[in-house]
XYZ file of C-alpha atoms in Angstrom:
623
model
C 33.545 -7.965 22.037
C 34.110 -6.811 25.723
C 34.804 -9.981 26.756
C 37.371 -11.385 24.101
C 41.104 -10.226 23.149
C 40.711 -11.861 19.436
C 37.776 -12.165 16.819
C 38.063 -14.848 13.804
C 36.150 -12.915 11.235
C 34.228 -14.784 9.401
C 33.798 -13.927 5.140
C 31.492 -15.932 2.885
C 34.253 -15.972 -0.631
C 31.285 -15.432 -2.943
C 29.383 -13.053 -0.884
C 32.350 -10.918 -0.111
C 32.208 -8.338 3.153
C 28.289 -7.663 3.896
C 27.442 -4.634 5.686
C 26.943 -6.325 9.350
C 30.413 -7.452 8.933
C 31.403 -4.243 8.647
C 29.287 -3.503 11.311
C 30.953 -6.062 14.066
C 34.388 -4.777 12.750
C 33.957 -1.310 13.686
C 32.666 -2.626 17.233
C 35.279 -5.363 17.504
C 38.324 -2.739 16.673
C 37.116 0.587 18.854
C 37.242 -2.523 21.694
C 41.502 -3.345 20.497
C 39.707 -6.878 19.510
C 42.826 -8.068 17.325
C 41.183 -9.771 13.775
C 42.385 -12.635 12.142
C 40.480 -13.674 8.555
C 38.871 -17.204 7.998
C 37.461 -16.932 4.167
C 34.045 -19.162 4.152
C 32.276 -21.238 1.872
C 35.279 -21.994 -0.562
C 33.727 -24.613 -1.884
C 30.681 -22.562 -3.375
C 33.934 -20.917 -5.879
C 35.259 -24.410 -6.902
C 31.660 -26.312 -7.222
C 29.273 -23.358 -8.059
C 31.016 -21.024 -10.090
C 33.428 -23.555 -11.286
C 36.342 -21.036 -10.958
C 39.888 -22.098 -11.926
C 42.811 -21.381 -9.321
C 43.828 -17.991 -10.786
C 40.164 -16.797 -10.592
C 39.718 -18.266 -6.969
C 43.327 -16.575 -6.065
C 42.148 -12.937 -7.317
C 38.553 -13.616 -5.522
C 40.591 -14.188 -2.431
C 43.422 -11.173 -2.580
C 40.108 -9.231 -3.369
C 38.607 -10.157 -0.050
C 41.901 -9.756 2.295
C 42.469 -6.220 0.384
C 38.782 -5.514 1.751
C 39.357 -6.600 4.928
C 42.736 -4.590 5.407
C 41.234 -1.548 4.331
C 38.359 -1.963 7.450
C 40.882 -2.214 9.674
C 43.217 0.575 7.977
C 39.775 2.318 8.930
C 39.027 1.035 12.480
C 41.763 0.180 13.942
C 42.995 1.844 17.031
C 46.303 4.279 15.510
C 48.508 1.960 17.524
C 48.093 -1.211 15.539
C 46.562 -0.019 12.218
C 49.571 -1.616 10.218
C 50.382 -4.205 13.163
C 47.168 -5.935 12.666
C 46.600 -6.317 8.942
C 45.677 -9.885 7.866
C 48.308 -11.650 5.250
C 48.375 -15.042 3.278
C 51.728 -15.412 3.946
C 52.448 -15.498 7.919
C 48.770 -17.812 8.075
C 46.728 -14.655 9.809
C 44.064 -15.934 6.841
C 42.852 -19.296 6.266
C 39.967 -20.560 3.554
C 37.820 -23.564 3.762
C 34.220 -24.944 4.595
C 32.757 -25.000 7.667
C 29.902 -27.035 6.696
C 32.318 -29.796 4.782
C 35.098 -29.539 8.048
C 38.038 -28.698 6.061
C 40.240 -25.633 6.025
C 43.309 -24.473 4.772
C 46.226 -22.040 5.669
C 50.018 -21.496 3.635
C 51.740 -22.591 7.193
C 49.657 -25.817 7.040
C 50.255 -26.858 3.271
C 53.979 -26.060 4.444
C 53.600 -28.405 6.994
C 51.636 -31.290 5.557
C 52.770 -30.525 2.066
C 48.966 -30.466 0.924
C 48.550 -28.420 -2.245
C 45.909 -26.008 -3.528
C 45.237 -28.644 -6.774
C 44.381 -31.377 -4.504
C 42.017 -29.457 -2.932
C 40.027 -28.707 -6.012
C 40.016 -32.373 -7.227
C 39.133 -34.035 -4.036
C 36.233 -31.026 -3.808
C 34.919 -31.991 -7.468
C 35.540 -35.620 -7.196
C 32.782 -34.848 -3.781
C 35.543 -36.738 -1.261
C 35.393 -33.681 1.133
C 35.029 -36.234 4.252
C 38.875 -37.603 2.550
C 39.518 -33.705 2.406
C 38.413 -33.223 5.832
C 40.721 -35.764 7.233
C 43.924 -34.618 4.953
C 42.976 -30.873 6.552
C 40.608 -30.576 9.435
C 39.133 -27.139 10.196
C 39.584 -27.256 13.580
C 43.314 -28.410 13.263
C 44.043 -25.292 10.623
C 41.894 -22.443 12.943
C 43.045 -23.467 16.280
C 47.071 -23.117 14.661
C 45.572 -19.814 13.387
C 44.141 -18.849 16.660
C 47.131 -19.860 19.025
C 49.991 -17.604 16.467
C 48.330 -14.859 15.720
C 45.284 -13.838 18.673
C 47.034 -12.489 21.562
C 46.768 -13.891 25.117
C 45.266 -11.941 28.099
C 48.688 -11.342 29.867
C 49.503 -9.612 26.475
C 46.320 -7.793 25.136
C 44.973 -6.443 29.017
C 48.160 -3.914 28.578
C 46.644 -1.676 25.831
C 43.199 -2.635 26.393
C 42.435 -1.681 30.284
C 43.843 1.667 29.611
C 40.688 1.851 26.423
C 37.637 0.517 28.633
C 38.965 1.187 32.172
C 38.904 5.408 33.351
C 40.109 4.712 36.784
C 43.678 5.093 37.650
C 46.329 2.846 36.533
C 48.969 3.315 39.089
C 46.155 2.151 41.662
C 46.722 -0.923 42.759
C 43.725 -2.407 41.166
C 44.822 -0.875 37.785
C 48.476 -2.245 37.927
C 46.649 -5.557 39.044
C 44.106 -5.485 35.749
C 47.617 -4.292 33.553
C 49.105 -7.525 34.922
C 46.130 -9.572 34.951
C 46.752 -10.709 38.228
C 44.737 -13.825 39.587
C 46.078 -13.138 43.094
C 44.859 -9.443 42.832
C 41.406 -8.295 43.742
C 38.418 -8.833 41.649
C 37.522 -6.820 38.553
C 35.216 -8.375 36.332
C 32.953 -6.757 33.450
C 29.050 -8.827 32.740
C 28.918 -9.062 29.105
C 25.717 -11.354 28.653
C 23.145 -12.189 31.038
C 20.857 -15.191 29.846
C 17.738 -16.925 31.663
C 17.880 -20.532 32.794
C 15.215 -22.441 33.604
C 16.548 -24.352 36.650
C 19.046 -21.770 38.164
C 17.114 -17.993 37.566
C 19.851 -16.047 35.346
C 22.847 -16.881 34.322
C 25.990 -13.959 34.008
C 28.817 -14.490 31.060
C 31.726 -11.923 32.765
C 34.988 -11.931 31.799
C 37.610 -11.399 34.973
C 40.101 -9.060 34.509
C 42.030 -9.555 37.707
C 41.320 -11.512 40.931
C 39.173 -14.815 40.486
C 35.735 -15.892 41.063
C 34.191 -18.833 43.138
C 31.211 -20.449 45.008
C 30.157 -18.755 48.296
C 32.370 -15.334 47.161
C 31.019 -12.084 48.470
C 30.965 -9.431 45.494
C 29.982 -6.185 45.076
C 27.437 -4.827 41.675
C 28.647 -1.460 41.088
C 25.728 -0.558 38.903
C 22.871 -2.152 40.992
C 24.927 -0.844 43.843
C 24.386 -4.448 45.943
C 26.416 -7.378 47.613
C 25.879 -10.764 46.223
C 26.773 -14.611 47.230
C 28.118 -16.151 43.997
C 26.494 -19.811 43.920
C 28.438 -21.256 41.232
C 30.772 -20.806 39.170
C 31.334 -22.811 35.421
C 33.596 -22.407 31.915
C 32.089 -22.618 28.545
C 32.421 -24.992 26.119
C 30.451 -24.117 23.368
C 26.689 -23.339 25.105
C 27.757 -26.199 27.711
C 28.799 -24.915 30.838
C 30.938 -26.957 32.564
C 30.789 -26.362 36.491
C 34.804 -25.479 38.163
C 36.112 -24.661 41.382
C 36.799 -21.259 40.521
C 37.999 -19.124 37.390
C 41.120 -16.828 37.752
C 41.631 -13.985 35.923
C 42.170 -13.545 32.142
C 39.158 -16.003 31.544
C 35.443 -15.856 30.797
C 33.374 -16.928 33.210
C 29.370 -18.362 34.066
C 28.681 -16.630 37.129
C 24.929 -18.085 38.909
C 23.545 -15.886 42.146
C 24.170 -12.625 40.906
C 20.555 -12.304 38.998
C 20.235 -8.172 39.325
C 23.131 -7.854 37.221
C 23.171 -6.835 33.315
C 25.554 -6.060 30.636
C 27.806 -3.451 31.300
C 27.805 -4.132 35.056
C 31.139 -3.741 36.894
C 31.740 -6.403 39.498
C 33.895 -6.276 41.608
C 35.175 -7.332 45.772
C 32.932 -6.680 48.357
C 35.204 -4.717 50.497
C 37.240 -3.332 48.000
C 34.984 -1.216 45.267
C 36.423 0.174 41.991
C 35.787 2.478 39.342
C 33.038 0.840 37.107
C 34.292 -0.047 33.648
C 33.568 2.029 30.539
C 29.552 1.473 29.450
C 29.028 -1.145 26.344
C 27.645 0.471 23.654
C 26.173 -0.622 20.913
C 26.397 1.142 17.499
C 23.386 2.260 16.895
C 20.636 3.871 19.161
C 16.700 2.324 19.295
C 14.800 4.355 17.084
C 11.752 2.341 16.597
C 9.024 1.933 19.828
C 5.940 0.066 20.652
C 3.426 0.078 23.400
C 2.572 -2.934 24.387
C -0.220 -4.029 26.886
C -1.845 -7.851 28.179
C -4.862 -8.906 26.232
C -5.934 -10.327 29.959
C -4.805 -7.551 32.528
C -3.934 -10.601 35.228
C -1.144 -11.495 32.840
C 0.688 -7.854 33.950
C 2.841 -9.317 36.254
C 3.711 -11.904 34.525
C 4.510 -9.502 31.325
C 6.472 -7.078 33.607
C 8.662 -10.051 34.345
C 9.060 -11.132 30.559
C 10.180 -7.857 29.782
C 12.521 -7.483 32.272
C 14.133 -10.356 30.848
C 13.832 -9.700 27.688
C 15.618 -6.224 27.987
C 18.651 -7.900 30.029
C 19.422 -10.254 27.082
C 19.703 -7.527 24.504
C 21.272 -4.517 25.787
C 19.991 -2.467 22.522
C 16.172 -3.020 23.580
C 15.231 -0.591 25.681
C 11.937 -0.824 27.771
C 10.022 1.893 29.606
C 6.757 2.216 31.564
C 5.184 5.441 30.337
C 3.959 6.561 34.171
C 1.245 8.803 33.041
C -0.672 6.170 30.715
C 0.672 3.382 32.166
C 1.685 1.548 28.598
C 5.051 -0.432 28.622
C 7.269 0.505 25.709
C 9.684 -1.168 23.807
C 12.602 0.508 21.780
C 14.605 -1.303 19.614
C 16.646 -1.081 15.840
C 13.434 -1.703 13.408
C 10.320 -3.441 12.928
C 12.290 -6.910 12.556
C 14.248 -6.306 15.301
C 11.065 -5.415 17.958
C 9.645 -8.492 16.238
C 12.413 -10.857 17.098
C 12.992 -9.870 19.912
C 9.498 -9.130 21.848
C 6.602 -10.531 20.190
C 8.343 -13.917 19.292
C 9.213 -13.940 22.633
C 6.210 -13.332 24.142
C 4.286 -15.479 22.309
C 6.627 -18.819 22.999
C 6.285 -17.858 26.959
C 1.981 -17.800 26.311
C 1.621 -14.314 26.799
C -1.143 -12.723 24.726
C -0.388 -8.834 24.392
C -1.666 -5.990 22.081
C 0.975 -4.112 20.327
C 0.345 -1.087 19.001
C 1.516 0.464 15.675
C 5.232 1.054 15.558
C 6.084 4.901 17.058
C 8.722 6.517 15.498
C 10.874 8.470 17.947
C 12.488 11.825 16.952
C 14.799 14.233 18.444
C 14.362 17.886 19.558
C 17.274 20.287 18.566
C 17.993 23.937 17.390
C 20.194 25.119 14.402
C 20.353 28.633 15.065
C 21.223 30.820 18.521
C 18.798 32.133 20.968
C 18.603 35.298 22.570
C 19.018 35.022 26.907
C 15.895 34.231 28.285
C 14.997 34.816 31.689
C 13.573 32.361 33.913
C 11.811 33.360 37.006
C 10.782 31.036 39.791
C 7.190 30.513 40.672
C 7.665 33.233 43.791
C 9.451 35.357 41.280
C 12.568 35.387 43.979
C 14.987 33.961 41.768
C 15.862 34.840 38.374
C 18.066 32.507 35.822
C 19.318 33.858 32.503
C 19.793 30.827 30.155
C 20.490 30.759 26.093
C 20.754 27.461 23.785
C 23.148 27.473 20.672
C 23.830 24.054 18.064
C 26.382 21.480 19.361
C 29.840 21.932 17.424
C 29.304 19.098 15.025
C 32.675 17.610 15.782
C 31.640 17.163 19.485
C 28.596 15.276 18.476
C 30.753 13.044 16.090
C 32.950 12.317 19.049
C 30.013 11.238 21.501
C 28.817 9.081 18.782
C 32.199 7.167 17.818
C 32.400 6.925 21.732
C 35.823 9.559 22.171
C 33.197 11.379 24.715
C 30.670 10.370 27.058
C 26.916 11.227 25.475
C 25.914 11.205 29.494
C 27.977 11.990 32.407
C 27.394 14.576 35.478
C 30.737 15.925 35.947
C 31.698 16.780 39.264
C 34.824 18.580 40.354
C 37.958 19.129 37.569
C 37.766 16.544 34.538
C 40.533 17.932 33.032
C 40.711 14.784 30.536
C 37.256 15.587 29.300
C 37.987 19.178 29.206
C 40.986 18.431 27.490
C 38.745 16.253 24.724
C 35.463 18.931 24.549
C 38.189 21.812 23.306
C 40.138 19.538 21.243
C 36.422 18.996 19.233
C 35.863 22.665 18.573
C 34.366 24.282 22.259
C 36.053 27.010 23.516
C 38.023 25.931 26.223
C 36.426 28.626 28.519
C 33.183 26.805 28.248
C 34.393 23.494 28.498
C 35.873 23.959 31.664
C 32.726 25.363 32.930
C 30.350 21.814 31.463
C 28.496 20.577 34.283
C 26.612 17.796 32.554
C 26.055 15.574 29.225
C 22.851 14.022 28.540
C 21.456 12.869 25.304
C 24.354 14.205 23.525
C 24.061 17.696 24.893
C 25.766 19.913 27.243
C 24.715 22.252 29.874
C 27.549 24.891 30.504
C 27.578 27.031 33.407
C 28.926 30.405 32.692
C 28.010 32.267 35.935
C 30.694 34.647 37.534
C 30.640 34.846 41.651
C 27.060 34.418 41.649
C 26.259 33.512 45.689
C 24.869 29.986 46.705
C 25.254 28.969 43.171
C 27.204 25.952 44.059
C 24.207 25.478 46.647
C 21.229 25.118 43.977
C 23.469 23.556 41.002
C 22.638 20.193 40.983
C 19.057 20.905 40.991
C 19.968 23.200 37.683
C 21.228 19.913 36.358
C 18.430 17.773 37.228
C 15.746 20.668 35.340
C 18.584 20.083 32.599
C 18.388 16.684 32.126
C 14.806 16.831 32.726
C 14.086 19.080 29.732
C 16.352 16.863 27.386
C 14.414 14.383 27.524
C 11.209 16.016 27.186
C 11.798 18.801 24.453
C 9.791 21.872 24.056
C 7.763 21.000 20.902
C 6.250 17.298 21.321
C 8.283 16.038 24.819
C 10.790 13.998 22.893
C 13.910 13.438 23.751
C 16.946 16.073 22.733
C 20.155 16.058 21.148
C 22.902 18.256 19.672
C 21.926 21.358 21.538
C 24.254 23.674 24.433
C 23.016 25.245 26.826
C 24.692 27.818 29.058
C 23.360 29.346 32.057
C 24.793 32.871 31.705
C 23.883 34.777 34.955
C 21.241 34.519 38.315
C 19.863 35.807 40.941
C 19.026 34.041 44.194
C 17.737 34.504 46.851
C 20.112 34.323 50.221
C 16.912 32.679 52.338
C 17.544 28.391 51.561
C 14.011 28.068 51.886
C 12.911 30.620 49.142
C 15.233 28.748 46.703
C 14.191 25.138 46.943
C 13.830 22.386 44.206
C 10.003 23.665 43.903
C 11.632 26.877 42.607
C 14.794 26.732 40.910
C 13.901 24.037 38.606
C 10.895 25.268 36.667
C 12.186 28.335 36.390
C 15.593 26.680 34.466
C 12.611 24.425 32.889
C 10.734 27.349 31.183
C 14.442 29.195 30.195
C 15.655 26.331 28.590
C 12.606 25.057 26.177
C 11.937 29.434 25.500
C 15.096 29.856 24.182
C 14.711 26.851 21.812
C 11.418 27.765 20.861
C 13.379 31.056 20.458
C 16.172 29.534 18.391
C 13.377 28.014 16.315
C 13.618 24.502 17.594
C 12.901 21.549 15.337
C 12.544 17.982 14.694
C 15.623 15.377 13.479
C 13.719 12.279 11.803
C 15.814 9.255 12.372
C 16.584 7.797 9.040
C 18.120 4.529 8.201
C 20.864 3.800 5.580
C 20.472 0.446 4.141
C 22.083 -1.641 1.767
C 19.722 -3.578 -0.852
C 20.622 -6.744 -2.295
C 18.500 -7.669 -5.244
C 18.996 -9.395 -8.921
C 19.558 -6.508 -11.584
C 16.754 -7.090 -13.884
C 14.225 -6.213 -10.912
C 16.545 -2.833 -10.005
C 13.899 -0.513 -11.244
C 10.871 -2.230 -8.606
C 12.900 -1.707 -5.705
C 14.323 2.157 -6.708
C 10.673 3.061 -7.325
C 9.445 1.429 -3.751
C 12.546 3.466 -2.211
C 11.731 6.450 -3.582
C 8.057 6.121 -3.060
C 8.890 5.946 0.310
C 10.931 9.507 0.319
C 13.947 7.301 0.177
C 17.190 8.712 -1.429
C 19.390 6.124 -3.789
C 23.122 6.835 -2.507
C 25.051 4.270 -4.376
C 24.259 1.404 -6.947
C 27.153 -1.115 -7.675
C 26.479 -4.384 -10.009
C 28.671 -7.645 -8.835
C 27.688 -11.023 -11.028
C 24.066 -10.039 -11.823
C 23.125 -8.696 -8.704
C 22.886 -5.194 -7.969
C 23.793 -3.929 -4.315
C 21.749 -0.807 -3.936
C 22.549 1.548 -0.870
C 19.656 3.733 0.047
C 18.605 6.269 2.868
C 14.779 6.136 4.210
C 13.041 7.489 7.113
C 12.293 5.282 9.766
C 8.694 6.606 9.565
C 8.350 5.532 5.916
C 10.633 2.188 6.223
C 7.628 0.413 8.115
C 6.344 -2.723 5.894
C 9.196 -2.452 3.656
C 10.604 -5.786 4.398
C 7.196 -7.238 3.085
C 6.948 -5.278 -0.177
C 10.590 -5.476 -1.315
C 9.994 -9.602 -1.029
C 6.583 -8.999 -3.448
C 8.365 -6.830 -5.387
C 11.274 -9.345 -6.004
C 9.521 -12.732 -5.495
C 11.410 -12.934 -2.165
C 14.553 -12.811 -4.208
C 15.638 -9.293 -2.513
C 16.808 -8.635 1.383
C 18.087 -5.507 2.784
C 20.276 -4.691 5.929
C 20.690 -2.163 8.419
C 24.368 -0.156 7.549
C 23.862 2.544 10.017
C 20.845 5.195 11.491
C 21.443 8.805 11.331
C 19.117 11.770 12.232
C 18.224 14.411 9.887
C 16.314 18.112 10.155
C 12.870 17.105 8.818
C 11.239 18.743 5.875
C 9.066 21.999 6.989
C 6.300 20.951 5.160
C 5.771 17.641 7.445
C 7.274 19.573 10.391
C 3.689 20.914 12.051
C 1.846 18.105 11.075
C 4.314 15.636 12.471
C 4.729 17.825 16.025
C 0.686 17.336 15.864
C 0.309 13.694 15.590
C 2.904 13.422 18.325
C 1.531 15.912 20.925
C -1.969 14.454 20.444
C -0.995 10.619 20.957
C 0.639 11.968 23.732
C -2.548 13.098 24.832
C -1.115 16.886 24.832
C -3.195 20.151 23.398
C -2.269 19.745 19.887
C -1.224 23.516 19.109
C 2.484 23.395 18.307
C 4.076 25.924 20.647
C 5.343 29.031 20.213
C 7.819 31.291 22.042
C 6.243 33.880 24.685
C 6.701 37.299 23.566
């Protein structure tokens, strides 16, 4: 979506809007990606259901009225009515992929085709004579070339949404203008393996241009690289140019380090990177994974790195202390895909072990100010933790505010944004970091050399969000403020070695203090499934400590929407098929995190601590 102006969403017309499309809308708008509607699989109405015109016409103003509603929803406040999708001006066409043909009211003004002709030549099965009379490619490419909006147009109110740096600059006028003759600013949006040239990089240019032998600059990898070659797409061809000016999408070969999200940019001209991609929903679902045959390592190390560059959501990490690798993606199905299929085509035997579920630390109530001393008791930090304002959370999630940045000097934008979401704008001009969706606030008043020992504050900070107080997992939704300290004037008595475990101990106390629990991730699925086997599939849900949220019944199928644990959802792919004869399928809507019952809360902190290989007593707050 980064690397496009315009989406053709696709709708199957008996199917109606599933919940992935839903899905790619939300992504596609919160990047200005401007929609236009192509309505699938008409035939299926005419041949299948054997609908007459009026039927087919109410199926269709059914659709569009869904459609327009998602992007009443979505849509950047700028172009929610500018961008609904309409019969009329030909912003929605209908057709068959499969048979070739399609369909818009601009082309039966044109060609003087009519809607009746359409159904006859469909039922009399001459859809190649159909095809001919209105080609697909003919209709979409019309639709495409009126109604998506070309780079000199949509960079104007786009750069300003995934670009921070400043647009007076003359790199930012250059991107506004999308200036070939400018200097380079390019985003990588896919990075794929090829056999005979190492990795190939998708990036689409926003200003300057790109060719063979060009010296460029990887913002994230923080390297120069000699671009090899440079090609276009068509389709999964690449077709190898002289070079690719701005406002296109180019296949960049010799720049193998980089992955998506990477800013690239001049050699001897470096900008501010581009906003991070981010996908929708976070990993919730690991796996270790190790070689059957412990030569294979390398090899495995190498696969994985791969692996995790074609899929930004998978995330991969080498556990240090046990040395396991681990794997982190949206489900079962997903790790499955994505790693073991994988694996196995490239001939790499590996053991995999049970899925791990991966929760979150956080605290719903306030602490008192704990002190934290430093190991020579020289320096003394006074620290409490309170819940994240729920608003602010919402906001890192939708993307409004960074879930991770170290801010440094006066952000008076994100300032600006953190009291706008419900913190006191006296502690959000005093945040010093985000990480993992929390904040770390520093509060202190004239406290001497505190500017000297703050970013190691921040680095303890960090530290302890991702290793929470009860089990070491990660953190979320929690503020911290660092109210007061002591230190000592000698550097030397107020080193790394000191400061940070004493802002390590403050930090997880006052959670334990402010009784610090675990969010289970759950998952919010929606069920598709014929109506007479409803009752198997709500019993497996709620066998499962699944909640029902919503049951709706369209032409003798039911569409359930339920809400299940992760830790429970394991296997359920395989028993809703057995259930249903493999008539019922399920997909992901969106993951959310929930305070987990007290009854499983000890016994869950327990399993965790001891696979972790930590003493299994669930801690307690000092007295």
């Amino acid at each position: 979506m980064r690397a496009v102006d315009g989406a053709i969403v696709l709708v199957d017309a008996v199917e109606g809007i599933m919940p992935q499309t839903e899905t790619v809308f939300r992504q596609a708008l919160k990047e200005y990606v401007k929609p236009v509607l192509f309505i699938n699989k008409t035939d299926r109405l005419i041949k299948e259901l054997k609908l007459p015109p009026e039927e087919m016409q109410k199926r269709f103003e059914e659709i569009i009225r869904d459609v327009n509603i998602l992007i009443q929803k979505y849509a950047p406040p700028e172009f929610k009515d500018k961008w609904f999708v309409s019969v009329a001006d030909g912003s929605v066409a209908f057709g068959s992929a499969y048979r070739r043909w399609a369909i818009s009211i601009p082309y039966m003004k044109k060609t003087g085709i009519t809607f009746k002709e359409i159904i006859d030549l469909t039922l009399q099965g001459k859809e190649d004579e159909l095809a001919k009379k209105a080609p697909l490619h003919q209709v979409v490419l019309d639709m495409i070339i009126r109604h998506l909006p070309s780079p000199l147009e949509a960079q104007k109110y786009r750069i300003p949404k995934i670009w921070k740096g400043d647009l007076e600059s003359e790199i930012g006028k250059q991107m506004l203008n999308c200036d070939s003759n400018g200097r380079l600013a390019a985003i990588v949006t896919k990075v794929v393996p090829d056999p005979h040239v190492g990795f190939v990089a998708t990036a689409r240019i926003f200003s300057g241009k790109v060719f063979k032998g060009k010296e460029v600059y990887l913002i994230g990898c923080k390297k120069k690289e000699k671009i090899q070659q440079v090609a276009v797409y068509k389709g999964i061809i690449r077709i190898p140019v002289e070079e690719v000016s701005a406002g296109n999408i180019a296949a960049i070969v010799g720049i193998p380090e980089a992955f998506t999200g990477e800013t690239v940019c001049d050699a001897d001209f470096i900008i501010p990177p581009f906003e991070e991609i981010k996908h929708l929903f976070e990993p919730v679902v690991t796996k270790s994974i190790e070689p059957k045959n412990p030569m294979e390592l390398p090899k495995l190390v190498e696969a994985l790195k791969k692996i995790s560059k074609e899929d930004a959501v998978l995330q991969v990490k080498i556990n240090q202390e046990t040395g396991e690798y681990l794997v982190s993606g949206l489900g079962e199905l997903h790790l499955e895909a994505k790693v073991e299929n994988k694996l196995k085509e490239l001939g790499i035997d590996v053991i995999m072990s049970k899925p791990i579920v991966v929760y979150r630390e956080t605290v719903f109530e306030k602490s008192p100010v704990v002190e934290g001393k430093s190991p020579n008791k020289h320096n003394k930090l006074y620290i409490m933790v309170e819940p994240l304002e729920e608003e602010v959370y919402k906001a890192m999630v939708e993307g409004e505010i960074p879930s991770s940045v170290i801010v440094r000097g006066k952000d008076l934008e994100l300032f600006k944004k953190l009291s706008k979401y419900g913190i006191p704008y006296d502690e959000a001009k005093n945040v010093a970091v985000i990480h993992n969706k929390s904040i770390f606030i520093d509060l202190t008043k004239g406290v001497q050399f505190m500017n000297e020992v703050i970013e190691m504050v921040r680095d303890a900070f960090m530290e302890v969000m991702e290793d929470g107080p009860l089990a070491r997992e990660p953190c979320m939704k929690v503020k911290v403020k660092l109210v007061d300290a002591e230190l000592h004037e000698d550097p030397v008595h107020r080193g790394p070695g000191q400061i940070m475990p004493a802002v390590r101990y403050a930090i997880r106390q006052a959670m334990l203090k402010a009784n610090a629990t675990l969010l289970e991730p759950k998952q919010v699925i929606r069920i598709d499934v014929p109506t007479e086997l409803m009752g198997e599939v709500i019993r497996e849900v709620e066998n499962r400590r699944g909640q029902i949220l919503d049951i709706k019944e369209e032409r003798g199928v039911s569409v359930i929407t339920a809400k299940i644990p992760v830790a429970n959802i394991f296997g359920f792919d395989t028993s809703l098929k057995s259930a249903t004869s493999g008539r019922g399928f399920y997909s992901l809507i969106e993951t959310v995190f929930e305070k987990i019952p007290e009854e499983l809360k000890e016994e869950t902190i327990r399993s965790i601590r001891k696979r972790k290989g930590l003493p299994e007593e669930v801690p307690k707050p000092e007295v």
